[in-house]
CSV table of C-alpha atoms and ligand atoms in Angstrom, one decimal:
chain,number,residue,atom,x,y,z
A,1,MET,CA,29.6,-8.1,9.4
A,2,LYS,CA,27.8,-6.5,12.4
A,3,LEU,CA,24.1,-6.9,12.3
A,4,GLY,CA,21.8,-4.0,13.2
A,5,LYS,CA,19.2,-4.3,16.0
A,6,GLU,CA,16.3,-4.4,13.5
A,7,THR,CA,18.0,-7.0,11.4
A,8,ILE,CA,18.6,-9.2,14.4
A,9,LYS,CA,14.9,-8.9,15.4
A,10,ASP,CA,13.8,-9.7,11.9
A,11,ARG,CA,16.0,-12.8,11.9
A,12,ILE,CA,14.6,-13.9,15.3
A,13,ILE,CA,11.1,-13.5,14.0
A,14,ASN,CA,11.9,-15.3,10.8
A,15,TYR,CA,13.5,-18.2,12.7
A,16,LEU,CA,10.6,-18.5,15.1
A,17,LEU,CA,8.0,-18.4,12.3
A,18,LEU,CA,9.7,-21.4,10.7
A,19,GLN,CA,9.6,-23.5,13.9
A,20,LYS,CA,6.6,-25.7,14.7
A,21,ASP,CA,7.6,-26.2,18.3
A,22,PHE,CA,9.6,-24.5,21.1
A,23,VAL,CA,13.2,-23.7,20.2
A,24,SER,CA,16.0,-23.0,22.6
A,25,GLY,CA,17.6,-19.6,23.0
A,26,ASP,CA,21.0,-21.2,22.2
A,27,ALA,CA,19.7,-22.6,18.9
A,28,ILE,CA,18.4,-19.1,17.9
A,29,ALA,CA,21.7,-17.5,19.0
A,30,LYS,CA,23.7,-20.0,16.9
A,31,GLU,CA,21.5,-19.6,13.9
A,32,ILE,CA,21.8,-15.8,13.9
A,33,GLY,CA,25.4,-15.7,15.1
A,34,VAL,CA,24.9,-13.4,18.1
A,35,SER,CA,25.2,-14.0,21.9
A,36,ARG,CA,22.5,-15.6,24.0
A,37,THR,CA,22.2,-12.4,26.0
A,38,ILE,CA,21.3,-10.4,22.9
A,39,ILE,CA,18.7,-12.9,21.9
A,40,ASN,CA,17.1,-12.6,25.4
A,41,ARG,CA,17.2,-8.8,25.3
A,42,TYR,CA,15.5,-8.7,21.8
A,43,ILE,CA,12.9,-11.3,22.6
A,44,LYS,CA,11.9,-9.1,25.6
A,45,GLU,CA,11.7,-6.1,23.2
A,46,LEU,CA,9.6,-8.0,20.7
A,47,ILE,CA,7.2,-9.0,23.5
A,48,ARG,CA,6.9,-5.4,24.6
A,49,GLU,CA,6.1,-4.5,20.9
A,50,GLY,CA,3.2,-6.9,20.6
A,51,PHE,CA,4.6,-10.3,19.9
A,52,ASP,CA,3.1,-13.2,22.0
A,53,ILE,CA,6.2,-15.3,22.5
A,54,GLU,CA,5.8,-18.1,25.0
A,55,SER,CA,8.8,-19.1,26.9
A,56,ARG,CA,9.3,-22.4,28.8
A,57,LYS,CA,12.2,-23.4,31.0
A,58,LYS,CA,14.4,-26.0,29.3
A,59,GLU,CA,12.3,-25.8,26.1
A,60,GLY,CA,12.9,-22.2,25.0
A,61,TYR,CA,10.6,-20.0,22.9
A,62,LYS,CA,7.6,-20.3,20.7
A,63,LEU,CA,5.9,-17.6,18.6
A,64,VAL,CA,2.2,-17.9,19.3
A,65,SER,CA,0.8,-14.8,17.7
A,66,TYR,CA,1.5,-11.1,17.1
A,67,GLN,CA,-0.4,-7.9,17.0
A,68,ASP,CA,-0.4,-5.2,14.4
A,69,VAL,CA,3.4,-4.7,14.1
A,70,LEU,CA,5.4,-3.9,11.0
A,71,TYR,CA,8.4,-6.1,10.3
A,72,SER,CA,9.7,-7.1,6.9
A,73,SER,CA,10.2,-10.7,8.0
A,74,LEU,CA,6.4,-11.0,8.6
A,75,ILE,CA,5.6,-9.6,5.2
A,76,ASN,CA,8.2,-11.8,3.5
A,77,PHE,CA,6.9,-14.9,5.3
A,78,ARG,CA,3.4,-14.1,3.9
A,79,LEU,CA,4.7,-13.3,0.4
A,80,SER,CA,6.4,-16.7,0.3
A,81,GLU,CA,7.9,-17.2,-3.2
A,82,LEU,CA,7.2,-13.6,-4.1
A,83,SER,CA,9.6,-12.4,-1.4
A,84,LYS,CA,12.4,-13.3,-3.7
A,85,LYS,CA,11.1,-10.7,-6.2
A,86,TYR,CA,10.1,-7.8,-3.9
A,87,SER,CA,12.5,-6.2,-1.4
A,88,ILE,CA,10.8,-4.7,1.6
A,89,MET,CA,12.3,-1.7,3.4
A,90,ILE,CA,10.6,-0.4,6.5
A,91,PHE,CA,11.4,3.0,8.0
A,92,ASP,CA,10.3,4.3,11.4
A,93,GLU,CA,9.8,7.7,9.8
A,94,LEU,CA,10.1,9.4,6.4
A,95,ASP,CA,8.9,12.6,5.0
A,96,SER,CA,7.3,10.7,2.1
A,97,THR,CA,7.8,7.2,0.8
A,98,ASN,CA,7.3,8.5,-2.8
A,99,THR,CA,9.9,11.2,-2.3
A,100,TYR,CA,12.4,8.7,-0.9
A,101,CYS,CA,12.0,6.5,-3.9
A,102,LEU,CA,12.2,9.3,-6.4
A,103,LYS,CA,15.4,10.6,-4.8
A,104,ASN,CA,17.1,7.3,-4.4
A,105,PHE,CA,15.9,5.0,-7.1
A,106,ASP,CA,19.3,4.8,-8.9
A,107,LYS,CA,20.7,3.1,-5.8
A,108,MET,CA,17.6,0.9,-5.3
A,109,ASN,CA,16.5,-2.4,-6.9
A,110,ASP,CA,13.6,-2.9,-9.2
A,111,CYS,CA,10.5,-4.0,-7.2
A,112,THR,CA,11.5,-2.4,-3.9
A,113,VAL,CA,8.7,-1.6,-1.5
A,114,VAL,CA,9.3,1.3,0.9
A,115,ILE,CA,7.1,1.5,3.9
A,116,ALA,CA,7.0,4.2,6.5
A,117,LYS,CA,5.6,3.6,10.0
A,118,THR,CA,5.2,7.3,10.2
A,119,GLN,CA,5.0,9.7,7.2
A,120,ARG,CA,5.6,13.3,8.0
A,121,LYS,CA,4.9,15.1,4.7
A,122,GLY,CA,2.7,12.7,2.8
A,123,LYS,CA,1.9,13.9,-0.7
A,124,GLY,CA,-1.4,13.6,-2.4
A,125,ARG,CA,-2.5,14.3,-6.0
A,126,PHE,CA,-2.5,18.0,-7.1
A,127,GLY,CA,0.0,19.0,-4.4
A,128,ARG,CA,-2.4,18.1,-1.6
A,129,GLU,CA,-1.3,16.8,1.7
A,130,TRP,CA,-1.8,13.1,2.6
A,131,VAL,CA,-2.6,12.7,6.3
A,132,SER,CA,-2.1,9.3,8.1
A,133,GLU,CA,-1.9,8.3,11.7
A,134,GLU,CA,1.4,7.3,13.2
A,135,ASP,CA,2.0,3.6,13.1
A,136,LYS,CA,-1.7,2.9,12.4
A,137,ASP,CA,-2.1,3.3,8.6
A,138,ILE,CA,-0.3,2.0,5.5
A,139,THR,CA,1.9,4.5,3.7
A,140,MET,CA,4.0,2.7,1.2
A,141,SER,CA,5.5,3.0,-2.3
A,142,ILE,CA,6.3,0.4,-4.8
A,143,LEU,CA,9.3,1.2,-6.9
A,144,LEU,CA,9.5,-0.3,-10.4
A,145,LYS,CA,12.4,0.3,-12.8
A,146,PRO,CA,11.1,-0.8,-16.2
A,147,ASN,CA,13.9,0.9,-18.1
A,148,SER,CA,11.8,0.8,-21.3
A,149,GLU,CA,8.8,2.6,-22.7
A,150,VAL,CA,5.9,1.2,-20.7
A,151,ASN,CA,2.3,1.8,-20.2
A,152,VAL,CA,2.2,3.5,-16.8
A,153,LEU,CA,-1.6,3.3,-16.8
A,154,LYS,CA,-1.3,-0.5,-16.5
A,155,TYR,CA,0.5,0.0,-13.1
A,156,ILE,CA,-2.0,2.6,-12.0
A,157,ILE,CA,-4.9,0.3,-12.7
A,158,SER,CA,-3.2,-2.8,-11.3
A,159,SER,CA,-2.5,-1.0,-8.0
A,160,SER,CA,-6.0,0.2,-7.5
A,161,LEU,CA,-7.5,-3.2,-8.4
A,162,ALA,CA,-5.0,-4.9,-6.0
A,163,VAL,CA,-6.1,-2.6,-3.1
A,164,LEU,CA,-9.8,-3.1,-4.0
A,165,ARG,CA,-9.5,-6.9,-4.1
A,166,THR,CA,-7.6,-7.0,-0.8
A,167,LEU,CA,-10.3,-4.9,0.9
A,168,ARG,CA,-13.1,-7.1,-0.6
A,169,ASN,CA,-11.5,-10.1,1.2
A,170,PHE,CA,-12.8,-8.5,4.4
A,171,ASP,CA,-16.4,-8.8,3.1
A,172,VAL,CA,-16.8,-5.1,2.8
A,173,SER,CA,-19.5,-4.2,0.3
A,174,ASP,CA,-20.1,-0.7,-1.1
A,175,LEU,CA,-16.4,-0.3,-2.2
A,176,PHE,CA,-15.6,1.2,-5.5
A,177,ILE,CA,-12.9,2.9,-7.5
A,178,LYS,CA,-13.3,6.7,-7.8
A,179,TRP,CA,-11.7,7.7,-11.1
A,180,PRO,CA,-8.8,7.4,-11.6
A,181,ASN,CA,-7.6,5.3,-8.7
A,182,ASP,CA,-8.9,6.2,-5.3
A,183,ILE,CA,-10.8,3.5,-3.3
A,184,TYR,CA,-14.0,4.7,-1.7
A,185,TYR,CA,-16.4,3.2,0.8
A,186,LYS,CA,-19.8,4.7,0.3
A,187,ASP,CA,-18.9,8.4,0.0
A,188,LYS,CA,-15.7,8.2,2.1
A,189,LYS,CA,-12.1,7.9,1.0
A,190,LEU,CA,-10.3,4.8,2.2
A,191,CYS,CA,-7.3,4.8,0.0
A,192,GLY,CA,-5.5,7.2,-2.3
A,193,ILE,CA,-2.8,6.4,-4.8
A,194,LEU,CA,-0.2,8.7,-6.2
A,195,THR,CA,1.9,7.5,-9.1
A,196,GLU,CA,5.0,9.4,-10.0
A,197,THR,CA,7.5,8.7,-12.7
A,198,SER,CA,11.1,9.6,-13.6
A,199,ILE,CA,11.4,9.7,-17.4
A,200,GLU,CA,14.7,10.1,-19.2
A,201,MET,CA,14.3,13.3,-21.3
A,202,THR,CA,15.9,12.3,-24.6
A,203,SER,CA,15.1,8.5,-24.9
A,204,LYS,CA,11.7,8.8,-23.2
A,205,VAL,CA,12.6,5.7,-21.3
A,206,VAL,CA,10.8,5.3,-18.0
A,207,GLU,CA,13.6,4.9,-15.4
A,208,ALA,CA,11.3,4.7,-12.4
A,209,VAL,CA,7.7,4.3,-11.6
A,210,VAL,CA,6.7,5.0,-8.0
A,211,ILE,CA,3.3,3.9,-6.9
A,212,GLY,CA,2.5,5.5,-3.6
A,213,ILE,CA,-0.4,3.9,-1.7
A,214,GLY,CA,-2.0,5.5,1.3
A,215,LEU,CA,-4.5,3.2,3.0
A,216,ASN,CA,-6.3,4.1,6.2
A,217,VAL,CA,-6.2,0.9,8.2
A,218,ASN,CA,-6.3,1.1,12.0
A,219,SER,CA,-6.6,4.8,12.6
A,220,THR,CA,-9.6,6.9,13.5
A,221,ILE,CA,-8.9,9.1,10.5
A,222,SER,CA,-12.5,10.3,10.1
A,223,GLN,CA,-11.9,12.5,13.2
A,224,ARG,CA,-9.1,14.3,11.5
A,225,VAL,CA,-9.8,14.3,7.8
A,226,LYS,CA,-13.1,15.3,6.2
A,227,ASN,CA,-14.6,12.6,4.0
A,228,ALA,CA,-12.0,10.0,5.0
A,229,ILE,CA,-12.6,6.6,6.7
A,230,SER,CA,-10.4,3.8,7.9
A,231,LEU,CA,-10.9,0.0,7.6
A,232,TYR,CA,-11.1,-0.1,11.4
A,233,GLU,CA,-13.9,2.4,11.4
A,234,ILE,CA,-15.8,0.2,8.9
A,235,LEU,CA,-15.1,-3.2,10.4
A,236,GLY,CA,-15.0,-2.3,14.1
A,237,PHE,CA,-11.8,-4.3,14.7
A,238,GLN,CA,-8.1,-3.9,14.0
A,239,VAL,CA,-6.4,-5.7,11.1
A,240,LYS,CA,-2.7,-6.6,10.8
A,241,ARG,CA,-1.1,-4.3,8.3
A,242,VAL,CA,1.5,-6.9,7.3
A,243,SER,CA,-1.4,-9.1,6.0
A,244,ILE,CA,-2.8,-6.3,4.0
A,245,ILE,CA,0.5,-5.3,2.5
A,246,SER,CA,1.4,-8.8,1.5
A,247,GLN,CA,-2.1,-9.3,-0.1
A,248,ILE,CA,-1.8,-6.0,-2.0
A,249,LEU,CA,1.6,-7.0,-3.4
A,250,SER,CA,0.5,-10.5,-4.4
A,251,TYR,CA,-2.5,-9.1,-6.3
A,252,PHE,CA,-0.5,-6.3,-7.7
A,253,ASP,CA,2.0,-8.8,-9.1
A,254,GLU,CA,-0.8,-10.9,-10.6
A,255,PHE,CA,-2.5,-7.8,-12.2
A,256,VAL,CA,0.6,-6.4,-13.8
A,257,ASN,CA,1.1,-9.8,-15.4
A,258,THR,CA,-2.5,-9.8,-16.8
A,259,SER,CA,-3.5,-8.6,-20.2
A,260,TYR,CA,-4.4,-4.9,-20.5
A,261,ASP,CA,-7.8,-5.8,-21.9
A,262,SER,CA,-9.0,-7.8,-18.9
A,263,LEU,CA,-7.4,-5.3,-16.5
A,264,PHE,CA,-9.2,-2.4,-18.2
A,265,SER,CA,-12.6,-4.2,-18.1
A,266,GLU,CA,-12.2,-5.0,-14.3
A,267,TRP,CA,-11.2,-1.3,-13.7
A,268,LYS,CA,-14.3,-0.1,-15.6
A,269,GLU,CA,-16.7,-2.6,-13.9
A,270,ASN,CA,-15.6,-1.2,-10.5
A,271,MET,CA,-15.7,2.4,-11.5
A,272,GLY,CA,-18.0,4.5,-9.3
A,273,TYR,CA,-20.4,7.2,-10.5
A,274,LEU,CA,-20.3,5.8,-14.1
A,275,GLY,CA,-23.6,6.9,-15.8
A,276,GLU,CA,-24.3,9.4,-13.0
A,277,GLU,CA,-24.3,13.2,-12.8
A,278,VAL,CA,-21.0,14.5,-11.5
A,279,ILE,CA,-19.0,17.7,-11.0
A,280,VAL,CA,-15.7,17.9,-12.8
A,281,LYS,CA,-13.4,20.6,-11.3
A,282,LYS,CA,-10.8,21.9,-13.7
A,283,GLY,CA,-8.7,24.7,-12.0
A,284,ASP,CA,-11.3,27.1,-10.7
A,285,GLU,CA,-14.0,26.0,-13.1
A,286,GLU,CA,-16.7,23.5,-12.1
A,287,ILE,CA,-18.6,21.6,-14.8
A,288,GLU,CA,-21.8,19.8,-14.1
A,289,CYS,CA,-22.0,16.9,-16.5
A,290,ARG,CA,-22.7,13.2,-16.8
A,291,PHE,CA,-19.9,10.6,-16.5
A,292,VAL,CA,-20.5,8.4,-19.6
A,293,ASP,CA,-17.3,6.4,-20.0
A,294,VAL,CA,-13.6,5.9,-19.5
A,295,SER,CA,-11.3,5.7,-22.6
A,296,ARG,CA,-8.8,2.9,-23.1
A,297,SER,CA,-6.1,5.4,-22.3
A,298,GLY,CA,-7.7,6.1,-19.0
A,299,GLU,CA,-9.4,9.5,-19.7
A,300,ILE,CA,-12.7,10.3,-18.2
A,301,VAL,CA,-15.4,10.8,-20.8
A,302,VAL,CA,-18.2,13.2,-19.8
A,303,GLU,CA,-21.2,14.7,-21.6
A,304,LYS,CA,-22.7,18.1,-21.2
A,305,ASP,CA,-25.4,19.6,-23.3
A,306,ARG,CA,-24.9,16.8,-25.8
A,307,ARG,CA,-21.2,17.6,-26.1
A,308,ILE,CA,-18.6,15.0,-25.2
A,309,MET,CA,-15.5,16.0,-23.3
A,310,MET,CA,-12.5,14.0,-22.2
A,311,PHE,CA,-10.1,14.7,-19.4
A,312,SER,CA,-6.9,13.0,-18.4
A,313,PHE,CA,-5.5,12.2,-14.9
A,314,GLY,CA,-3.6,15.4,-14.1
A,315,GLU,CA,-6.4,17.7,-15.4
A,316,ILE,CA,-9.4,17.4,-13.1
A,317,THR,CA,-10.9,16.2,-9.9
A,318,LEU,CA,-14.3,14.6,-9.7
A,319,ARG,CA,-17.1,14.5,-7.3
A,320,ARG,CA,-20.7,13.3,-7.2
A,321,SER,CA,-23.2,16.0,-8.1
B,1,LIG,C1,-4.3,11.1,-3.2
B,1,LIG,O1,-5.4,10.6,-3.1
B,1,LIG,O2,-4.2,12.4,-3.4
B,1,LIG,C2,-3.1,10.3,-3.3
B,1,LIG,C3,-2.5,10.0,-1.9
B,1,LIG,C4,-1.3,9.1,-1.9
B,1,LIG,C5,-0.7,9.0,-0.6
B,1,LIG,C6,0.5,8.0,-0.6
B,1,LIG,S1,1.0,7.6,1.1
B,1,LIG,C7,2.4,6.8,0.4
B,1,LIG,C8,2.9,7.6,-0.7
B,1,LIG,N1,3.8,8.6,-0.2
B,1,LIG,C9,3.3,9.9,-0.4
B,1,LIG,O3,3.9,10.9,0.0
B,1,LIG,N2,2.1,9.8,-1.0
B,1,LIG,C10,1.7,8.4,-1.3
């Protein structure tokens, strides 16, 4: 079998990650099954891309550190045991990671994570566009194939809590969930999640759940998108996306295996604007009301003139009054 360039580079990275000390180019070449010349060439490429690989005459190579580069080997290494469950696919460019999953899910495995370094036609909720910066942000979709009747809300809540917990590890306060699943920092959007499903018409079986996560990481997105912010703009330094992606996946896996009751209460505890005056936008109509609760099936519960109203995910958008 002929190995592609990216696969060889992933294998080199993986091999170097597992070594405590210097390792010879011959040993790497033997392990991967390609020539020494190819190893030399790809190591040079990796260095150009942002890997700090020290080389010593007679001793060989050692991976010292790396910058914000996207390679599946780096994510798998961090995922450890979970890498057996999740398959990572990284594309240089896609129109939309969600669209890719929805089109191809029948040929893909359950628990595949599709990541695009650059997303050309990112989709947001309500047909809006999702803008991200080339090779700076995270645009990824988790494909699940439950093949049974499932509570999709559990996946939606799990993904937003997974992103929230990952971001809180950076000691960022003032983060909250904006109903139903956006992550906000103060009044700025840091992450948006679009969950799409493919449901078999007659049996109502959920064939595919695609959880699309757009997280502004190392970009200066606030200069391009109104009311948006990136993690870099909050922290003042760049963060490795592979570390964020692996943390999100680990937490996500933990949350989907948690009882719905405890998930629901954590979701509600972190819900922004709860108890406050908000504006609910339904089509062209804007309703000023008070956000009083969220129902167990995920609807927003609002009160206006002593009248209670409930709205579901696809119906409305919400903003602070
Ligand atoms: C929203 O807030 O409106 C949801 C935005 C979701 C964006 C992500 S980026 C990865 C995935 N692919 C897409 O086309 N959209 C989602």
